[in-house]
Coordinates of C-alpha atoms in Angstrom, one line a residue:
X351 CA 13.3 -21.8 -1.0
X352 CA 11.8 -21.1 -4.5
X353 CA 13.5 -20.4 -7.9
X354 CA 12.6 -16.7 -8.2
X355 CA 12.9 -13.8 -6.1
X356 CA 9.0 -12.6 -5.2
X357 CA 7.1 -9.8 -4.1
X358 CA 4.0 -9.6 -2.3
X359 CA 2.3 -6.6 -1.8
X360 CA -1.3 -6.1 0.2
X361 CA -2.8 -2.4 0.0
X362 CA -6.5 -1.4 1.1
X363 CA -7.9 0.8 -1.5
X364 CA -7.8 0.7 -5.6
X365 CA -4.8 3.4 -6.3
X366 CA -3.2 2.4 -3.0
X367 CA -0.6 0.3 -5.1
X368 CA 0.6 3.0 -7.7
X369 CA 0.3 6.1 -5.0
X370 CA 2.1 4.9 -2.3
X371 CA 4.3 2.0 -3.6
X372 CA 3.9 2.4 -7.2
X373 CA 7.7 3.4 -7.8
X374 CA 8.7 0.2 -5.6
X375 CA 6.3 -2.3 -7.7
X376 CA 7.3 -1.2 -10.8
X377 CA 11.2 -1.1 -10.0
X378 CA 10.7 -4.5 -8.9
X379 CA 8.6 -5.9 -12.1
X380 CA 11.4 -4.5 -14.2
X381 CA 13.8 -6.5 -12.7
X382 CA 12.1 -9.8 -13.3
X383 CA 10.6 -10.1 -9.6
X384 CA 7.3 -12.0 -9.6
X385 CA 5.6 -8.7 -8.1
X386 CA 2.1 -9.8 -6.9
X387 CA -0.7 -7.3 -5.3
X388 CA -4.0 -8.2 -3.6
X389 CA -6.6 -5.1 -3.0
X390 CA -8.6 -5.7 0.1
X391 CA -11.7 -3.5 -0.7
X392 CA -14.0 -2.2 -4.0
X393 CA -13.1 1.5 -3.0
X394 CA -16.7 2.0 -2.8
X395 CA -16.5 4.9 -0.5
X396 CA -13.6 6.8 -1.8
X397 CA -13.9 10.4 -2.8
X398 CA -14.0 11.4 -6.5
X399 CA -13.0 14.2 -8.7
X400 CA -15.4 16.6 -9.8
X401 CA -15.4 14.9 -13.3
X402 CA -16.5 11.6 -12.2
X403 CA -19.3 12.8 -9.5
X404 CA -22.3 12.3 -11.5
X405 CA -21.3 9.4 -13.7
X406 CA -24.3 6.8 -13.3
X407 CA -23.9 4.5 -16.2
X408 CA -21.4 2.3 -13.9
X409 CA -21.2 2.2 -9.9
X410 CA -17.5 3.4 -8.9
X411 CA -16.8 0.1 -7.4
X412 CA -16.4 -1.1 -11.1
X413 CA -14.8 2.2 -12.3
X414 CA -12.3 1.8 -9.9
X415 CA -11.4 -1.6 -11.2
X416 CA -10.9 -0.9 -14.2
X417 CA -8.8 1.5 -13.2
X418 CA -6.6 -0.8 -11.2
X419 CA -6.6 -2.8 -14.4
X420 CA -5.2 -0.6 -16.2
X421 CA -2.5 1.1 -13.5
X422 CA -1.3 -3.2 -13.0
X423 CA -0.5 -2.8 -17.1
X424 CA 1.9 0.4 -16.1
X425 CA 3.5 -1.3 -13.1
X426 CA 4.0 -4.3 -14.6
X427 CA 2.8 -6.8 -11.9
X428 CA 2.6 -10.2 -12.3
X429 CA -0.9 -10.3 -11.0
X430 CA -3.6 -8.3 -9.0
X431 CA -6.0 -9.7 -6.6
X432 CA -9.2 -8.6 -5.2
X433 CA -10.8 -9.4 -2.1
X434 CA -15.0 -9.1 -2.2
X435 CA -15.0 -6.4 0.5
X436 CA -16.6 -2.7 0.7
X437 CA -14.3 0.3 1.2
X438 CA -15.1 1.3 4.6
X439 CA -14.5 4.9 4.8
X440 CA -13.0 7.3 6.8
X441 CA -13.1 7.2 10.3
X442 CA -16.1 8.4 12.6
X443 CA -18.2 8.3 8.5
X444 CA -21.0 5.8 8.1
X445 CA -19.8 3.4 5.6
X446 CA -17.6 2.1 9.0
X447 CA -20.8 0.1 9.5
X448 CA -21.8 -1.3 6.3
X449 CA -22.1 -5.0 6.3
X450 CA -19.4 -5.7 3.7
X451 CA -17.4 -3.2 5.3
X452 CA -13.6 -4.3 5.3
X453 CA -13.3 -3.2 8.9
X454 CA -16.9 -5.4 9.8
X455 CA -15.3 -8.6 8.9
X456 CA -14.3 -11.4 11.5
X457 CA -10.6 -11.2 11.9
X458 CA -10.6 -14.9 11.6
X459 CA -12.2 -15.0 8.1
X460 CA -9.6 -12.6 6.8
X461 CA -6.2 -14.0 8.6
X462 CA -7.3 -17.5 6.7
X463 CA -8.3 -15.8 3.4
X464 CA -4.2 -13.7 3.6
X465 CA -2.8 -17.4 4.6
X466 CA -4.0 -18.8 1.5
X467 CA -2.6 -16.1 -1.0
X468 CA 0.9 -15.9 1.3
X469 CA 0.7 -19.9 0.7
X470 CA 0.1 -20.3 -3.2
X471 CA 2.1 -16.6 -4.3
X472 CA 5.0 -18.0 -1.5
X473 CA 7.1 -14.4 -1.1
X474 CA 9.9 -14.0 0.1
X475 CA 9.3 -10.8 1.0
X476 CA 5.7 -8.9 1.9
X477 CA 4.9 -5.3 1.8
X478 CA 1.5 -3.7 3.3
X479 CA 0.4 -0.2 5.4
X480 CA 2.2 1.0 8.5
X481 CA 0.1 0.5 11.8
X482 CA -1.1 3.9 12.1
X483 CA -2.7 3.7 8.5
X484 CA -0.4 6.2 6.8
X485 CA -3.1 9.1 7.6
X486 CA -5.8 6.9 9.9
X487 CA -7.7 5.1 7.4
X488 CA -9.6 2.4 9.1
X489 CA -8.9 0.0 6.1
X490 CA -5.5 0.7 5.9
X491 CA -5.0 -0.2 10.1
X492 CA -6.9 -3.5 9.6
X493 CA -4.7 -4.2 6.7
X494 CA -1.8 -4.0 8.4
X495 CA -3.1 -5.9 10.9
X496 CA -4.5 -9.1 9.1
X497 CA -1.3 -9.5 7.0
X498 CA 0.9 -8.9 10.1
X499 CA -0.4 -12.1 11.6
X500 CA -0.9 -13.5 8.4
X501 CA 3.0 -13.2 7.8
X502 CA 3.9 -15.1 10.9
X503 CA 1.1 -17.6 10.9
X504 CA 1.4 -18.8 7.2
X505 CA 4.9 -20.7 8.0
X506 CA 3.3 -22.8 10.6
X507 CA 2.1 -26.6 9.9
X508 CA -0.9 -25.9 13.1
X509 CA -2.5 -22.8 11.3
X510 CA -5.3 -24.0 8.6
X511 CA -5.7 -21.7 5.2
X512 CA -9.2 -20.9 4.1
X513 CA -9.1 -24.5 2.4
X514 CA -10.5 -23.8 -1.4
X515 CA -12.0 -26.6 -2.4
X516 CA -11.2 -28.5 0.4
X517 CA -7.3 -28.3 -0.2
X518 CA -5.2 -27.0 2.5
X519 CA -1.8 -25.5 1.6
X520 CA 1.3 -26.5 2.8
X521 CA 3.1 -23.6 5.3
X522 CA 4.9 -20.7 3.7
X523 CA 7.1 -18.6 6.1
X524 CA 8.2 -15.0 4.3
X525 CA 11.6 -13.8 5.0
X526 CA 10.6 -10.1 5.3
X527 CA 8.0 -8.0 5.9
X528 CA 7.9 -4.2 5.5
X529 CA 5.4 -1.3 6.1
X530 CA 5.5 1.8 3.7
X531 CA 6.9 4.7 5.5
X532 CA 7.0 8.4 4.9
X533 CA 10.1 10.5 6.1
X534 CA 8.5 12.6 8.6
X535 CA 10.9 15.6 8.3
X536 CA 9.9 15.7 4.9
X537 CA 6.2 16.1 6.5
X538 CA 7.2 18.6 8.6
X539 CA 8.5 20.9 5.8
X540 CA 5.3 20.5 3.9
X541 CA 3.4 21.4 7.1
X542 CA 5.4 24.4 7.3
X543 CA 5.3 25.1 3.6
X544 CA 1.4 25.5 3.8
X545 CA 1.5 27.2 7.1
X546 CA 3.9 30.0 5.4
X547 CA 1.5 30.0 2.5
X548 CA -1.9 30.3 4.5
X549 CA -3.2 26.5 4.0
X550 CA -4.3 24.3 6.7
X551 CA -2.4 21.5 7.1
X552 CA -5.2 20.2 9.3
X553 CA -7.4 19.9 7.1
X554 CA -5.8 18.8 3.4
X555 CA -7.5 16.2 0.9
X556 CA -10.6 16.6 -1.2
X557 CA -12.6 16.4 2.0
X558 CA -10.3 18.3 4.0
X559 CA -10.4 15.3 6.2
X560 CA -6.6 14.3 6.7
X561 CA -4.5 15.8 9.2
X562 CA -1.2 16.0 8.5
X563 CA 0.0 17.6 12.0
X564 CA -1.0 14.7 13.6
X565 CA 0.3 12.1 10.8
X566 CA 3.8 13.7 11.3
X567 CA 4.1 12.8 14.9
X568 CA 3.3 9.2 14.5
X569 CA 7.0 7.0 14.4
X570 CA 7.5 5.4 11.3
X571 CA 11.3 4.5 11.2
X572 CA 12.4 4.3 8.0
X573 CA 14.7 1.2 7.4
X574 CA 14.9 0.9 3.4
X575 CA 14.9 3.3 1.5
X576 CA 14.6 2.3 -2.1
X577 CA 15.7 4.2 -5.2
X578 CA 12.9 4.4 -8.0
X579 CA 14.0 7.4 -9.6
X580 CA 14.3 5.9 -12.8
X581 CA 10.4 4.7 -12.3
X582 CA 8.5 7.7 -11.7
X583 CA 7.5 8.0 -14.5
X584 CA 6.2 4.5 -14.5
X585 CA 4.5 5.5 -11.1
X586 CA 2.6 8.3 -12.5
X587 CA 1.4 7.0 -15.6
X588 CA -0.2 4.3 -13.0
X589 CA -1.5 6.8 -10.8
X590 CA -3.1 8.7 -13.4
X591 CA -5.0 5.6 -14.6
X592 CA -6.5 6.3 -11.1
X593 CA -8.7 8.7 -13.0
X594 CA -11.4 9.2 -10.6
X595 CA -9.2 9.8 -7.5
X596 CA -5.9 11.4 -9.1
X597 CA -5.4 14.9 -8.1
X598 CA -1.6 15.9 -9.2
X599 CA 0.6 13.7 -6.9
X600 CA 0.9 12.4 -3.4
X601 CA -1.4 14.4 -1.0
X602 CA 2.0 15.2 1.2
X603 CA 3.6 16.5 -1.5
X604 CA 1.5 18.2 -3.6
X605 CA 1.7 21.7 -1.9
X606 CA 5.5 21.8 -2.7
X607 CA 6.6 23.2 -6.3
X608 CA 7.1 20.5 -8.9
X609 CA 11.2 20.0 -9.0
X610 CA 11.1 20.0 -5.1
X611 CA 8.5 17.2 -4.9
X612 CA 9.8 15.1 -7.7
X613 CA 13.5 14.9 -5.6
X614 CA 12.0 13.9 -2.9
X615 CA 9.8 11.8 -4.7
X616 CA 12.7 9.5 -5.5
X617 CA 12.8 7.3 -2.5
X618 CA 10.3 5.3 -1.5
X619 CA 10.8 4.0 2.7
X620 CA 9.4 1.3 4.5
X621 CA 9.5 0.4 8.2
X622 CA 11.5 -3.6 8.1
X623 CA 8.6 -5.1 10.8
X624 CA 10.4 -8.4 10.3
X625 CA 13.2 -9.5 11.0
X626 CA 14.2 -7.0 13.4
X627 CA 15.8 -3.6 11.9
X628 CA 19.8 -3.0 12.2
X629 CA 21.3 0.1 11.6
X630 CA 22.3 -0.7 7.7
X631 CA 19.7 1.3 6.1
X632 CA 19.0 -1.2 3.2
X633 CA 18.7 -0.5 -0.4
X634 CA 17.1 -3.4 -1.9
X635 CA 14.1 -5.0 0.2
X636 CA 15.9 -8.1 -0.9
X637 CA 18.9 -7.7 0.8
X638 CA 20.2 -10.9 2.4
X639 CA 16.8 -13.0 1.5
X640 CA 17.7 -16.7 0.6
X641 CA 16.7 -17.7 -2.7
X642 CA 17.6 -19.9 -5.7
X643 CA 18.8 -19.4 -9.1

């Protein structure tokens, strides 16, 4: 057990933090959780807004990080890592096959690299993407996947960390881990929404490259559902420091009229992955976690 309740959250992208989870984090912070985030990739290969397409004077790898600077000063986290990799892009595009490529790395060297951050931050409770990627994104799928195994394999004395400076970590076992969620009726309203209104919801994002059909028949169960009405504001001051990438709101919601999507903006959900779900629907991702005073 450790003396403060903490918070570890693993995301793919620069602006996945304050986009998806951003309410969450900063609900969290505010409450005196230590609230850590680690960012898997530069976001190299994200798309940009129009206003930011010709900028030359700095790559977008290092616009984005200041950017993530500045939305971590909004949330109020505790800290942000970075881990060296390159944004890998969307699927089937050919950043999938650059070198540095997130989704090119050795499983291996990535499972030890999440060990050692899940050993020194020691959470008690570890957020990250759902399994299908919450709309397919390569980077987001191996996300989940490295920190899934890195959840159950930091607590265990066998499993070596990625040894900085020849120092290996004593084991850390999290008490919960959750994937970020998305109530799919919600989804399903939207799709209709655009449908009614002559948009395609098969083909929605700047690149018209996100198929929101298809992301609303994937199963994501919701299990918590946490209440971070009183930090939206919070969340969108951190998504607009996302400059380069911010387009209004959530990409689900932004077809919806602006006191619609801001009710149902209120909840944020997550998928409890670990331990197994009950049929409480929790309120607090800390609910029932052992800690000390």
């Amino acid at each position: 057990m450790t003396n403060t309740r903490t918070l570890l959250g693993v995301f793919a992208h620069p602006d996945d933090e304050s986009f998806g989870p951003g309410g969450t984090l900063a609900r969290y912070a505010a409450e005196g959780v230590h609230v850590h985030v680690i960012i898997a990739t530069d976001g190299d290969a994200g798309s940009v807004t129009e206003s930011h397409r010709n900028q030359t004077e700095r790559t977008l790898a290092q616009v984005r990080s200041e950017e993530l600077a500045r939305a971590a000063v909004e949330l109020g986290v505790t800290s942000i890592w970075n881990l060296p990799y390159r944004d890998s892009g969307m699927r089937g595009s050919s950043d999938n096959e650059h070198p540095r490529a997130l989704v090119q790395q050795p499983i291996h060297r990535l499972l030890a690299e999440l060990i050692d951050y899940v050993r020194r931050l020691k959470p008690q409770v570890v957020i990250t993407h759902d399994p299908y990627g919450g709309y397919g994104h390569p980077d987001h799928i191996r996300c989940c996947e490295v920190v899934t195994a890195a959840f159950y394999a930091a607590g265990q004395r066998n499993v070596l960390n990625a040894a900085r400076n020849g120092s290996v970590l004593p084991p850390h076992a999290p008490q919960k881990l959750y994937y970020s969620s998305f109530d799919k009726r919600i989804l399903r309203w939207v799709v209709k929404f655009m449908q009614l209104t002559g948009r395609n919801p098969r083909q929605v994002g700047r690149n018209q490259d996100v198929d929101l059909v298809q992301i609303a028949a994937w199963e994501t169960p919701i299990h918590a559902r946490i209440d971070v009405g009183s930090y939206l504001d919070c969340k969108e001051r951190a998504s607009r420091a996302h400059a380069s990438q911010y387009s209004g709101g959530p990409s689900t919601l932004r077809a919806l009229p602006g006191p619609l999507r801001r009710r149902l903006s209120r909840y944020e959900n997550y998928t409890r992955a670990f331990p197994a779900p009950s049929a409480y629907q929790e309120p607090d991702l800390f609910h029932n976690v052992i800690w000390q005073n």
